[in-house]
Amino acid sequence: MANRVNVSAASSFSVLFHLLVASSIASIVEERSIYLILMEGEPVGFHGNVLPSQQGRRFDPNSEASKDHAKKMVDSHDQVLQSTLDKGSYSKLYSFKHVLNGFAVHTTPSQAKKLQHAPGVRLVEGDRRTKVMTTYSPQFLGLPQTVWTQEGGDQNAGDGIVIGFVDTGINPLHPSFAYDMLNPFTSNISHFSGACETGPQFPPFSCNGKIVSARFFIAGAQALAPLNATIDIPSPADAVGHGSHVASTAAGNARVPVVVNGFYYGQASGMAPRARVAVYKAVYPTVGTLADVVAAIDQAVADGVDILTLSIGPDEPPQDTVTFLGFFDIAMLFARRAGVFVVQAAGNSGPGPSTVLSYSPWAVGAAASRTDRRYLGSLLLGNGLNISGVGLSAPTFGNGSLLYKLVLAKDAINLSGTFPRTPQYVEECQYPEAFDPNVVRGSIVICTFSAGFYNETSTLTAIIDTARVLGFMGFVLVANPSYGDFVGQPIPYSVSGTLIPKVADAKIISQYYEQQTVRDARGFVTQFNPRAAIRDGRFASFGGQAPIVSRFSSRGPDFIDINRSPADVLKPDILAPGNEIWAAWSPLSALDPLLTGYSFALISGSSMAAPHVAGIAALIKQKYPSWTPSMIASAMSTTATKFDNNGGVIMAEGFNVGSLNAANNFDFGAGFVNPSHAMDPGLVLSSEFEDYISFLCSMPNIDRSAIRAATGVWCSQSLGHPANLNIPSVTISALIRSLTVRRSFKNVATKPETYVGLAIPPNGTMITLHPPWFTIASDGTQDLDIEINVTQSTNDFSFGEIILTGSLNHIVRMPVSIRPVSIV
């Protein structure tokens, strides 16, 4: 018996021991992440050192030689993984093989560390999450009257150009992307070879000639999070709306009627309405990964897109390398090397300094501005005062001729209700059960911006639902002195409503309300005497001051690392419309319930500015097929304007709602894009892949082995100073004593022209141009040496410009941004 007891005890000890060990092992199991790996060796696009942008042609990914080389690369990727990582510890998500040689792998940090030392591996970088960053803007930019006329009207503008969109997909049934059988495409796009990947909500006929290709990339998203099949649709279909909005802004069909809630808002047209659309879905409602985005970029370039639009990107700079050498920026560098014009959203983190998410000189970073169109609603009070509001809603019945009972939400709560007395219930109108139905039915209810809206847990959708359930005549969301003014966007409401975003206006409403309201000794309302009406907010007014840099638009200076050390590159590059832009939408609207069911949306962001630039680039590319991306970017930059429609300097919205300050180069780059002038720039500046490598090699204190790891190229040549990169701006982040930088111009006009130079120096500097004037032949080149001397050490950036005025009326502007730090 004793032996049996001992055996049993030993057995229990053994089980307990193994359970403890298993528990210990489980507690240290590493969580997998996604890693991006670059390998030695040229990808298909550059195999044999043939640079397509120099040879005037693209590589053919479908040739036998290309297929053979691609297979060898994929095999090498698999071999590295199999020989380096533990079996079962990883899953390969993608092989990049067209403009990058590398792969994405889902594995643990310890396994990824092994890859850093594997033969043939150049770079290992952890994945970063990615996020998403018109009826009137074509007219505001003057396209119908100028550029479209030059290109044969809107029925030809952009024809023959393919614009690629790496985004949330596309709504294939939207009229902005319909094929016009009465105006069939006849242009040759043999340089492009895409594919139509079908799936849920994306039938085979979706690729109709306007949409020439559609693919989706989901492996990264699937590896990181459980996906919701209802919204994370495994097809190119757009469940968000963002991708459709971006694509239609750049290349949507001309004159598409915009109807929302039965109201006609005008006609929508893309910047290049005859350009073709190629879709690369890589961001999902649940999650977006850099792996999916890079795979999409790699494929888009292989397919042969002319323009690549990136209104998405990492939501933070790389943690352990310079910004220019992050995987995303290197992917854009190699797209640029392949001859693709790349435009990206500058970011929506303004108006603070160094908030840009576009860093590199090889991609055009677009900042966002207002146009001169405004949608102004209003609240008419019983005393005759009219308070300006915001909201695309129908008026209350009578459009101001009939007044309705005005009720403050906290005066209409159900006193016997068991709900919590939190701001969401008491003043923010988020829950119908909080109200006495007899008080609010048929009334205009005042909801107050409070903690829930400040913490982004309360929504307008909930207010509208409450209004619909309880039968409000309308609602008003007013500013709260405790939280200050808020930013109100004109969004369509299915019930009458308006936003009053200014505290001063909210106080006027409150004063009138209290004067007219009768309360008992306890403060409870006994008579609701205030009256009001909501007026129609759906009619646009025009002629306001514009452009104005939007408050949210990210600002420079550009920076090179996580510490935001300033870089010698101007960012953003250019300003374009990005505030309150009408364009296509997806009725699913997975991330914005307020827009569910709508086929059009009026939204804002630098995401909206980028496709404006992409569409204009397509028009320039159509007119000048041989121009390189840097020439197109230069044409837009040197012809941009820094003046608004009143002739004054462009203004920028500041931190305080409604505040305006004179904009500078770090707000708008070269200025506001001017398409008609960009079509005839006179002079252009050009930089190619080798110049960008030399630029990187000129950066002070940079690890040249890091450049080699990221680009595969050793530093063999330096520009002496990074400000010598031949781009249409001059930025010097720390000027000591003096520096001479050079710019080289090419005359793309058909006649010789004489240019006279003028330098407007930034504060604390003096600029001398050598030569001060020159005559340049058609197709000729001219070097300009720009000598900059410090006259006063300010240790702050200040701004100037160089203006070259031509005898044939061409004007070439280059913004100058300098921080003079030492006079000796």
Tab-separated table of C-alpha atoms in Angstrom, residues 375-590:
chain	number	residue	atom	x	y	z
A	375	TYR	CA	-21.546	75.074	-47.676
A	376	LEU	CA	-23.198	77.213	-45.025
A	377	GLY	CA	-26.217	76.135	-43.057
A	378	SER	CA	-27.803	78.226	-40.323
A	379	LEU	CA	-30.073	78.241	-37.298
A	380	LEU	CA	-32.739	80.950	-37.308
A	381	LEU	CA	-33.746	81.953	-33.768
A	382	GLY	CA	-37.153	83.317	-32.771
A	383	ASN	CA	-35.662	86.766	-32.122
A	384	GLY	CA	-34.571	87.034	-35.765
A	385	LEU	CA	-30.901	86.233	-35.239
A	386	ASN	CA	-29.376	83.896	-37.842
A	387	ILE	CA	-26.507	81.755	-36.511
A	388	SER	CA	-24.098	80.254	-39.085
A	389	GLY	CA	-23.872	76.486	-39.019
A	390	VAL	CA	-22.445	73.549	-40.929
A	391	GLY	CA	-24.292	70.545	-42.362
A	392	LEU	CA	-25.591	69.295	-45.693
A	393	SER	CA	-29.144	68.822	-44.505
A	394	ALA	CA	-32.578	69.766	-45.743
A	395	PRO	CA	-34.233	72.543	-43.755
A	396	THR	CA	-36.948	72.072	-41.207
A	397	PHE	CA	-40.379	72.227	-42.845
A	398	GLY	CA	-40.967	75.752	-44.135
A	399	ASN	CA	-37.246	76.614	-44.540
A	400	GLY	CA	-37.445	79.326	-41.914
A	401	SER	CA	-41.011	80.490	-42.436
A	402	LEU	CA	-42.158	78.174	-39.639
A	403	LEU	CA	-40.512	78.125	-36.217
A	404	TYR	CA	-40.408	75.115	-33.885
A	405	LYS	CA	-39.938	74.544	-30.173
A	406	LEU	CA	-36.252	74.707	-29.214
A	407	VAL	CA	-35.247	72.316	-26.424
A	408	LEU	CA	-31.920	71.890	-24.648
A	409	ALA	CA	-31.151	68.173	-24.339
A	410	LYS	CA	-30.492	68.250	-20.585
A	411	ASP	CA	-33.898	69.905	-20.072
A	412	ALA	CA	-35.652	67.040	-21.847
A	413	ILE	CA	-34.205	64.005	-20.075
A	414	ASN	CA	-36.478	61.325	-18.691
A	415	LEU	CA	-36.268	61.989	-14.969
A	416	SER	CA	-37.458	58.487	-14.096
A	417	GLY	CA	-34.959	56.787	-16.417
A	418	THR	CA	-32.359	54.378	-15.048
A	419	PHE	CA	-29.590	55.394	-17.476
A	420	PRO	CA	-26.267	56.850	-16.205
A	421	ARG	CA	-26.142	60.645	-15.969
A	422	THR	CA	-23.067	60.919	-18.188
A	423	PRO	CA	-22.576	63.579	-20.912
A	424	GLN	CA	-23.322	61.016	-23.635
A	425	TYR	CA	-26.831	60.521	-22.219
A	426	VAL	CA	-27.578	63.934	-20.739
A	427	GLU	CA	-26.240	66.436	-23.271
A	428	GLU	CA	-24.806	64.669	-26.351
A	429	CYS	CA	-28.045	63.027	-27.584
A	430	GLN	CA	-26.438	59.613	-28.057
A	431	TYR	CA	-29.235	57.477	-26.550
A	432	PRO	CA	-33.014	57.752	-27.199
A	433	GLU	CA	-33.869	56.234	-23.825
A	434	ALA	CA	-32.454	59.308	-22.086
A	435	PHE	CA	-35.257	61.586	-23.330
A	436	ASP	CA	-38.876	62.285	-22.504
A	437	PRO	CA	-40.472	61.581	-25.920
A	438	ASN	CA	-43.315	64.031	-25.309
A	439	VAL	CA	-40.870	66.913	-24.912
A	440	VAL	CA	-38.586	66.285	-27.873
A	441	ARG	CA	-41.082	65.034	-30.481
A	442	GLY	CA	-41.458	67.704	-33.176
A	443	SER	CA	-38.850	69.909	-31.508
A	444	ILE	CA	-35.385	71.153	-32.478
A	445	VAL	CA	-33.089	69.677	-29.839
A	446	ILE	CA	-29.815	71.319	-28.773
A	447	CYS	CA	-27.112	68.724	-28.229
A	448	THR	CA	-23.802	69.862	-26.709
A	449	PHE	CA	-20.253	68.924	-27.663
A	450	SER	CA	-18.881	67.349	-24.492
A	451	ALA	CA	-16.584	64.608	-23.175
A	452	GLY	CA	-17.822	61.918	-25.552
A	453	PHE	CA	-17.079	63.920	-28.686
A	454	TYR	CA	-13.797	65.115	-27.219
A	455	ASN	CA	-12.764	61.483	-26.575
A	456	GLU	CA	-14.153	60.417	-29.978
A	457	THR	CA	-16.578	57.921	-28.420
A	458	SER	CA	-19.692	59.905	-29.359
A	459	THR	CA	-20.851	60.271	-32.968
A	460	LEU	CA	-23.142	62.300	-35.193
A	461	THR	CA	-24.573	58.991	-36.360
A	462	ALA	CA	-25.937	58.373	-32.871
A	463	ILE	CA	-27.492	61.854	-32.749
A	464	ILE	CA	-29.220	61.245	-36.083
A	465	ASP	CA	-30.458	57.830	-34.944
A	466	THR	CA	-31.819	59.375	-31.750
A	467	ALA	CA	-33.508	62.150	-33.751
A	468	ARG	CA	-35.107	59.653	-36.114
A	469	VAL	CA	-36.325	57.303	-33.358
A	470	LEU	CA	-37.875	60.080	-31.262
A	471	GLY	CA	-39.162	62.242	-34.101
A	472	PHE	CA	-37.045	65.365	-33.606
A	473	MET	CA	-37.920	68.113	-36.069
A	474	GLY	CA	-34.167	68.693	-36.154
A	475	PHE	CA	-30.996	68.826	-34.060
A	476	VAL	CA	-28.255	71.338	-33.352
A	477	LEU	CA	-24.827	70.321	-32.030
A	478	VAL	CA	-23.314	73.353	-30.314
A	479	ALA	CA	-19.806	74.086	-29.070
A	480	ASN	CA	-19.052	73.855	-25.360
A	481	PRO	CA	-17.007	76.589	-23.622
A	482	SER	CA	-15.267	73.856	-21.600
A	483	TYR	CA	-13.833	72.344	-24.786
A	484	GLY	CA	-13.593	75.359	-27.070
A	485	ASP	CA	-14.416	75.637	-30.768
A	486	PHE	CA	-14.493	72.430	-32.796
A	487	VAL	CA	-14.023	71.701	-36.507
A	488	GLY	CA	-17.297	71.043	-38.301
A	489	GLN	CA	-17.395	69.342	-41.704
A	490	PRO	CA	-20.439	69.624	-44.016
A	491	ILE	CA	-21.646	66.015	-44.027
A	492	PRO	CA	-25.032	64.948	-45.450
A	493	TYR	CA	-27.631	64.337	-42.721
A	494	SER	CA	-30.756	62.312	-43.340
A	495	VAL	CA	-32.620	64.519	-40.829
A	496	SER	CA	-32.537	68.282	-40.466
A	497	GLY	CA	-29.531	69.356	-38.466
A	498	THR	CA	-26.646	71.749	-38.220
A	499	LEU	CA	-23.387	72.109	-36.321
A	500	ILE	CA	-22.531	75.316	-34.466
A	501	PRO	CA	-18.765	74.896	-33.999
A	502	LYS	CA	-17.954	78.297	-32.442
A	503	VAL	CA	-18.328	78.919	-28.699
A	504	ALA	CA	-19.279	82.542	-29.307
A	505	ASP	CA	-22.246	81.473	-31.466
A	506	ALA	CA	-23.222	78.775	-28.961
A	507	LYS	CA	-23.353	81.455	-26.238
A	508	ILE	CA	-25.759	83.558	-28.315
A	509	ILE	CA	-28.058	80.547	-28.661
A	510	SER	CA	-27.793	79.788	-24.951
A	511	GLN	CA	-28.563	83.391	-23.984
A	512	TYR	CA	-31.673	83.465	-26.169
A	513	TYR	CA	-32.775	80.063	-24.884
A	514	GLU	CA	-32.497	81.036	-21.210
A	515	GLN	CA	-34.272	84.350	-21.765
A	516	GLN	CA	-37.253	82.560	-23.300
A	517	THR	CA	-37.390	79.509	-21.015
A	518	VAL	CA	-39.469	79.441	-17.845
A	519	ARG	CA	-38.143	77.347	-14.944
A	520	ASP	CA	-39.449	76.508	-11.491
A	521	ALA	CA	-37.566	76.943	-8.248
A	522	ARG	CA	-35.766	73.613	-8.748
A	523	GLY	CA	-34.586	74.659	-12.211
A	524	PHE	CA	-36.919	72.367	-14.130
A	525	VAL	CA	-38.491	73.834	-17.266
A	526	THR	CA	-42.176	74.573	-17.028
A	527	GLN	CA	-42.518	76.346	-20.390
A	528	PHE	CA	-40.431	75.889	-23.546
A	529	ASN	CA	-40.928	79.245	-25.252
A	530	PRO	CA	-37.760	79.434	-27.450
A	531	ARG	CA	-38.403	78.926	-31.138
A	532	ALA	CA	-36.075	78.214	-34.052
A	533	ALA	CA	-35.787	76.841	-37.565
A	534	ILE	CA	-32.955	75.114	-39.426
A	535	ARG	CA	-32.318	76.547	-42.864
A	536	ASP	CA	-31.171	74.648	-45.949
A	537	GLY	CA	-27.442	73.871	-45.766
A	538	ARG	CA	-27.110	72.130	-49.136
A	539	PHE	CA	-26.562	75.110	-51.422
A	540	ALA	CA	-22.966	76.104	-52.093
A	541	SER	CA	-21.661	79.651	-52.150
A	542	PHE	CA	-18.587	80.614	-54.144
A	543	GLY	CA	-15.981	83.342	-54.142
A	544	GLY	CA	-14.518	82.914	-50.678
A	545	GLN	CA	-10.814	83.399	-50.047
A	546	ALA	CA	-8.867	80.466	-51.497
A	547	PRO	CA	-6.788	78.476	-51.544
A	548	ILE	CA	-6.191	78.235	-47.801
A	549	VAL	CA	-3.948	75.494	-46.394
A	550	SER	CA	-6.212	73.206	-44.384
A	551	ARG	CA	-5.668	72.956	-40.658
A	552	PHE	CA	-5.187	69.188	-40.764
A	553	SER	CA	-2.649	69.242	-43.621
A	554	SER	CA	0.757	68.055	-42.370
A	555	ARG	CA	3.612	70.561	-42.365
A	556	GLY	CA	7.369	70.633	-42.817
A	557	PRO	CA	10.215	70.859	-42.251
A	558	ASP	CA	11.057	67.438	-43.596
A	559	PHE	CA	13.106	65.269	-41.246
A	560	ILE	CA	15.525	62.376	-41.485
A	561	ASP	CA	14.920	60.359	-38.321
A	562	ILE	CA	12.583	59.576	-35.466
A	563	ASN	CA	14.064	62.555	-33.573
A	564	ARG	CA	12.830	64.807	-36.380
A	565	SER	CA	16.257	66.179	-37.273
A	566	PRO	CA	15.612	68.494	-40.236
A	567	ALA	CA	16.491	67.356	-43.752
A	568	ASP	CA	17.719	69.312	-46.777
A	569	VAL	CA	14.559	68.540	-48.763
A	570	LEU	CA	11.390	70.616	-49.052
A	571	LYS	CA	8.196	68.875	-47.903
A	572	PRO	CA	5.389	69.029	-48.685
A	573	ASP	CA	6.108	69.537	-52.383
A	574	ILE	CA	2.922	71.179	-53.573
A	575	LEU	CA	-0.556	72.280	-52.520
A	576	ALA	CA	-3.764	70.980	-54.116
A	577	PRO	CA	-7.495	70.910	-53.238
A	578	GLY	CA	-8.133	68.506	-50.383
A	579	ASN	CA	-10.886	70.043	-48.274
A	580	GLU	CA	-14.576	69.197	-48.810
A	581	ILE	CA	-14.149	67.262	-52.051
A	582	TRP	CA	-17.137	65.537	-53.644
A	583	ALA	CA	-16.245	62.186	-55.217
A	584	ALA	CA	-17.350	58.561	-55.506
A	585	TRP	CA	-18.021	56.466	-52.408
A	586	SER	CA	-18.920	52.939	-51.380
A	587	PRO	CA	-22.419	52.466	-49.912
A	588	LEU	CA	-20.952	49.972	-47.401
A	589	SER	CA	-18.903	52.796	-45.830
A	590	ALA	CA	-17.398	50.370	-43.319
